[in-house]
Coordinates of C-alpha atoms in Angstrom, one line a residue:
M1 CA -8.3 -9.0 -24.5
N2 CA -6.3 -8.2 -27.6
Y3 CA -3.2 -6.2 -26.7
T4 CA -2.9 -4.6 -30.1
N5 CA -6.5 -3.4 -30.0
L6 CA -6.0 -2.0 -26.5
I7 CA -3.0 0.1 -27.7
K8 CA -5.3 1.5 -30.4
Q9 CA -8.2 2.1 -28.0
F10 CA -6.0 3.8 -25.3
P11 CA -3.2 5.3 -27.4
N12 CA -1.9 7.7 -24.7
L13 CA -1.7 5.2 -21.9
I14 CA 1.2 3.0 -20.8
I15 CA -0.1 -0.5 -21.2
K16 CA 1.9 -3.7 -20.6
E17 CA 0.9 -7.3 -21.3
N18 CA 1.8 -10.3 -19.1
E19 CA 4.0 -8.0 -17.0
P20 CA 5.7 -9.5 -13.8
L21 CA 4.4 -7.6 -10.8
S22 CA 7.7 -8.4 -9.1
N23 CA 9.0 -5.4 -11.1
Y24 CA 6.8 -3.1 -9.0
S25 CA 6.1 -4.7 -5.6
Y26 CA 8.3 -3.7 -2.6
T27 CA 9.0 -7.4 -1.8
K28 CA 10.3 -7.9 -5.4
T29 CA 7.9 -10.9 -5.7
G30 CA 4.7 -11.6 -7.6
G31 CA 3.6 -13.2 -10.8
P32 CA 2.4 -11.5 -14.0
A33 CA -0.6 -9.2 -14.6
D34 CA -2.5 -10.2 -17.8
I35 CA -2.9 -6.5 -18.7
L36 CA -1.4 -3.7 -16.7
F37 CA -2.5 0.0 -17.2
F38 CA -0.7 3.1 -15.9
P39 CA -3.3 6.0 -16.2
A40 CA -1.9 9.5 -15.5
S41 CA -5.1 11.5 -15.1
I42 CA -8.5 11.1 -13.5
A43 CA -10.0 11.0 -17.0
E44 CA -7.8 8.1 -17.9
V45 CA -8.5 6.2 -14.7
T46 CA -12.3 6.7 -15.3
A47 CA -12.0 5.6 -18.9
V48 CA -10.1 2.4 -18.1
I49 CA -12.4 1.5 -15.1
N50 CA -15.6 2.1 -17.2
W51 CA -14.3 0.1 -20.1
T52 CA -13.3 -2.8 -17.7
R53 CA -16.8 -2.8 -16.2
E54 CA -18.5 -2.7 -19.5
E55 CA -16.4 -5.6 -20.8
G56 CA -16.8 -7.6 -17.6
Y57 CA -13.1 -8.1 -16.9
P58 CA -11.8 -8.7 -13.4
L59 CA -10.2 -5.5 -12.0
T60 CA -7.4 -4.9 -9.5
I61 CA -6.3 -1.5 -8.4
L62 CA -2.8 -0.9 -6.9
G63 CA -1.0 2.1 -5.5
N64 CA 2.7 1.5 -5.4
A65 CA 2.4 -2.1 -4.0
S66 CA 4.3 -1.4 -0.8
N67 CA 2.2 -3.2 1.9
L68 CA 1.2 -6.0 -0.5
I69 CA 2.1 -9.5 -1.6
V70 CA 1.1 -10.7 -5.0
R71 CA 0.9 -14.5 -5.3
D72 CA 3.3 -16.2 -7.8
G73 CA 0.5 -16.9 -10.3
G74 CA -0.1 -13.2 -10.8
I75 CA -3.4 -11.4 -11.4
R76 CA -6.0 -12.2 -14.1
G77 CA -7.9 -9.6 -16.0
V78 CA -7.0 -5.9 -15.7
T79 CA -4.6 -4.4 -13.2
V80 CA -4.3 -0.7 -12.8
I81 CA -1.3 0.9 -11.1
L82 CA -1.9 4.5 -10.1
T83 CA 1.7 5.7 -9.6
E84 CA 1.5 8.0 -12.7
L85 CA -1.5 9.8 -11.1
N86 CA 0.8 11.8 -8.8
Q87 CA 0.2 15.6 -8.7
I88 CA 0.4 17.5 -5.4
T89 CA -0.9 21.0 -5.0
V90 CA -1.2 23.4 -2.0
D91 CA -4.1 25.8 -1.4
K92 CA -3.5 27.8 1.8
N93 CA -3.7 25.3 4.6
R94 CA -5.0 22.5 2.4
L95 CA -2.8 20.1 0.4
I96 CA -4.4 18.1 -2.4
A97 CA -2.6 15.0 -3.5
D98 CA -3.5 12.5 -6.3
S99 CA -4.0 8.9 -5.3
G100 CA -0.6 7.7 -6.7
A101 CA 1.5 10.4 -5.1
P102 CA 3.9 8.8 -2.6
I103 CA 2.8 9.8 0.9
I104 CA 6.5 10.5 1.7
E105 CA 6.5 13.2 -1.1
V106 CA 3.2 14.6 0.2
S107 CA 4.8 14.9 3.7
Q108 CA 7.8 16.7 2.1
A109 CA 5.4 19.1 0.2
A110 CA 3.7 20.0 3.4
Y111 CA 7.0 20.9 5.0
E112 CA 8.0 23.0 2.0
A113 CA 4.7 24.8 2.4
E114 CA 5.3 25.3 6.1
L115 CA 2.3 23.1 7.0
T116 CA 2.4 20.8 10.0
G117 CA 0.4 17.6 10.6
L118 CA 2.0 15.1 8.1
E119 CA 5.4 14.7 9.7
F120 CA 4.4 11.2 10.8
A121 CA 4.2 10.2 7.1
C122 CA 7.7 11.2 6.2
G123 CA 8.9 7.5 6.2
I124 CA 5.7 5.6 5.1
P125 CA 6.5 3.8 1.8
G126 CA 3.0 3.9 0.3
S127 CA 0.9 5.9 -2.1
T128 CA -1.6 8.5 -0.9
G129 CA -4.6 6.4 -2.0
G130 CA -3.1 3.3 -0.2
A131 CA -2.5 5.4 2.9
V132 CA -6.2 6.3 2.9
Y133 CA -7.4 2.8 2.1
M134 CA -5.6 1.4 5.2
N135 CA -5.5 4.5 7.4
A136 CA -1.7 4.3 7.4
G137 CA 0.1 5.6 10.4
A138 CA 3.3 5.8 12.3
Y139 CA 4.7 7.4 15.4
E140 CA 1.4 8.3 16.9
G141 CA 0.0 9.8 13.7
E142 CA -2.6 8.5 11.3
V143 CA -4.1 9.6 8.1
K144 CA -7.5 10.0 9.7
D145 CA -6.1 12.8 11.9
V146 CA -5.4 15.1 8.9
I147 CA -7.6 14.1 6.0
E148 CA -10.6 16.4 5.2
K149 CA -12.1 14.5 2.2
A150 CA -11.3 12.1 -0.6
T151 CA -12.5 12.1 -4.2
I152 CA -13.4 8.5 -5.1
L153 CA -14.6 6.6 -8.2
T154 CA -17.2 4.1 -7.3
L155 CA -17.4 0.7 -9.0
D156 CA -20.5 2.0 -10.7
G157 CA -18.5 4.7 -12.4
D158 CA -19.6 7.7 -10.3
I159 CA -17.1 10.3 -9.0
I160 CA -18.1 11.6 -5.6
E161 CA -16.5 13.3 -2.6
V162 CA -16.4 11.5 0.7
S163 CA -15.8 13.3 4.0
N164 CA -13.4 12.0 6.7
E165 CA -16.4 10.9 8.8
N166 CA -17.9 8.9 6.0
L167 CA -14.6 7.1 5.3
E168 CA -15.2 5.3 8.6
F169 CA -11.6 5.0 9.6
S170 CA -10.3 2.7 12.4
Y171 CA -7.0 1.0 13.1
R172 CA -5.4 0.2 9.7
T173 CA -8.7 0.2 7.9
S174 CA -11.3 2.3 6.2
K175 CA -14.7 1.9 4.6
L176 CA -12.9 1.5 1.2
Q177 CA -11.8 -2.0 2.2
S178 CA -15.4 -3.1 2.0
T179 CA -16.7 -0.9 -0.8
H180 CA -13.6 -1.3 -3.0
D181 CA -14.2 2.3 -4.3
I182 CA -11.1 3.9 -5.9
V183 CA -9.4 6.9 -4.4
L184 CA -8.6 9.6 -7.0
D185 CA -7.3 12.4 -4.9
V186 CA -7.2 13.4 -1.2
T187 CA -7.5 16.7 0.5
F188 CA -5.5 17.1 3.7
K189 CA -6.4 19.9 6.1
L190 CA -3.2 21.0 7.9
K191 CA -2.0 23.9 10.1
S192 CA 0.7 26.5 9.6
G193 CA 3.8 25.5 11.4
N194 CA 7.4 26.5 12.1
P195 CA 9.5 25.0 9.3
E196 CA 12.5 24.4 11.6
K197 CA 10.3 22.4 14.0
I198 CA 8.7 20.5 11.2
K199 CA 12.1 19.6 9.7
D200 CA 13.5 18.6 13.1
R201 CA 10.5 16.3 13.7
M202 CA 10.9 14.7 10.2
D203 CA 14.6 14.2 10.8
E204 CA 13.9 12.6 14.1
L205 CA 11.4 10.2 12.7
T206 CA 13.6 9.4 9.7
F207 CA 16.5 8.5 12.0
L208 CA 14.2 6.2 14.1
R209 CA 13.0 4.5 10.9
T210 CA 16.4 4.0 9.4
S211 CA 18.0 2.8 12.6
K212 CA 15.2 0.3 13.5
Q213 CA 13.8 -1.0 10.2
P214 CA 15.6 -3.3 7.7
L215 CA 15.5 -0.8 4.8
E216 CA 18.5 -2.5 3.1
Y217 CA 16.3 -5.4 1.9
P218 CA 13.1 -5.6 0.0
S219 CA 10.1 -6.0 2.3
C220 CA 6.4 -5.4 2.5
G221 CA 6.7 -3.2 5.6
S222 CA 5.0 -4.1 8.8
V223 CA 3.5 -7.6 8.3
F224 CA 1.1 -7.8 11.2
K225 CA -1.2 -5.5 13.0
R226 CA -0.4 -4.9 16.6
P227 CA -2.5 -7.2 18.8
T228 CA -4.2 -5.6 21.8
G229 CA -1.9 -5.7 24.8
H230 CA 1.2 -6.9 22.9
F231 CA 4.0 -5.9 20.6
T232 CA 4.2 -8.1 17.5
G233 CA 8.0 -7.9 17.3
K234 CA 8.5 -9.0 20.9
L235 CA 6.1 -11.9 20.5
I236 CA 8.0 -13.1 17.5
Q237 CA 11.3 -12.7 19.3
D238 CA 10.1 -14.5 22.4
A239 CA 8.9 -17.4 20.2
G240 CA 12.4 -17.8 18.8
L241 CA 11.4 -16.9 15.3
Q242 CA 13.6 -13.9 14.6
G243 CA 16.1 -14.7 11.9
L244 CA 14.1 -17.7 10.7
T245 CA 14.6 -18.2 6.9
W246 CA 12.0 -19.8 4.7
G247 CA 13.1 -20.2 1.2
G248 CA 14.5 -16.7 0.3
A249 CA 12.4 -14.9 2.9
Q250 CA 13.6 -14.2 6.4
V251 CA 12.2 -12.8 9.7
S252 CA 14.3 -9.7 9.9
I253 CA 17.2 -9.8 12.3
K254 CA 17.0 -6.0 12.6
H255 CA 13.2 -5.9 13.4
A256 CA 11.2 -9.0 13.9
G257 CA 8.0 -7.4 12.7
F258 CA 9.4 -7.3 9.2
I259 CA 9.9 -10.2 6.7
V260 CA 12.7 -9.4 4.2
N261 CA 13.7 -10.8 0.8
I262 CA 17.3 -11.9 1.3
D263 CA 17.7 -14.4 -1.5
N264 CA 15.3 -14.3 -4.5
A265 CA 12.3 -15.1 -2.3
T266 CA 8.9 -16.0 -3.9
A267 CA 5.5 -14.8 -2.8
T268 CA 4.9 -18.4 -1.6
D269 CA 8.0 -18.1 0.7
Y270 CA 6.5 -15.0 2.2
I271 CA 3.0 -16.4 2.6
E272 CA 4.1 -19.7 4.1
L273 CA 6.4 -17.9 6.5
I274 CA 3.6 -15.6 7.6
E275 CA 1.3 -18.5 8.2
H276 CA 4.0 -20.4 10.2
I277 CA 4.5 -17.3 12.4
Q278 CA 0.8 -17.0 13.0
E279 CA 0.6 -20.7 14.0
V280 CA 3.5 -20.6 16.4
I281 CA 2.4 -17.4 18.1
L282 CA -1.1 -18.8 18.5
E283 CA 0.2 -22.0 20.0
K284 CA 2.8 -20.4 22.3
F285 CA 0.9 -17.3 23.5
D286 CA -2.7 -17.8 22.5
V287 CA -2.5 -14.6 20.5
E288 CA -3.9 -14.4 16.9
L289 CA -1.8 -12.2 14.7
E290 CA -3.8 -10.4 12.1
R291 CA -2.1 -9.5 8.8
E292 CA -1.5 -5.9 8.0
V293 CA -0.1 -6.7 4.6
R294 CA -2.6 -7.6 1.9
I295 CA -2.2 -10.8 -0.1
I296 CA -3.8 -10.9 -3.6
G297 CA -3.7 -12.7 -6.9
E298 CA -3.5 -16.4 -7.7
S299 CA -1.2 -19.2 -6.8
I300 CA 0.8 -21.0 -9.5
E301 CA -1.5 -24.0 -9.0
E302 CA -4.6 -21.9 -9.7
T303 CA -3.1 -20.3 -12.7
S304 CA -2.1 -23.6 -14.2
R305 CA -5.7 -24.8 -14.1
I306 CA -7.0 -22.0 -16.2

């Protein structure tokens, strides 16, 4: 890929070359993307994806990189970040949000339109597309409970609408994790509500989040899925791992289900600490912790062999 030619081919897009993904990830870690695109419309997304497919380049799609770790070697080929695709509109009891719109802002827009159903999302630090991809949830609410349909771009270049039922949601997953289709926008079907009650619930959940989660440090959010019959944080506490520091990463003292970047941590610090926690919990309690956070990209060793 010739960067100068790309600028000429896509003159209206933000394009960056060899850009550190630590500038965008919530952990503040991650190596460089060879080429990084920031499309701001569905037409621009489609043009970039079609061009990438035609040229045969590897493709990685990111929302706002909140529940994600990018390895220190970075990402080869083309990376697309959808944060510029962020429009939110309201049509009666339906709210339509572009893939890159922060789900927190979508929740706020619902409140301002006096619509209830998205209060649970008021503190989830992810994009709308990412929230659909992983069926994000908090405080007894999940995306699957309020989504009507999603517009997606298939890897073959087709734009189609997919209903809630056909997205095949389950705990922290959806069909998109196997198809790798790209969410373009999402339609939420909500209900009219009392704005004071909506605001009270959002304030309550915001207080719970700020009082219990280590928001003062960079982190990737909840690291592990909750295993059946257990609470992840308690398992980690009972194993004596809370506060464990690995390089610049630490099992949060405030909430053991989080790993925070306290001192210029690398992605390798995070990954090794995650693997250590999994090994200890399996050995002590015979419980397998499954990651909620995604890990993508290449290690430094893999990059150096290219």
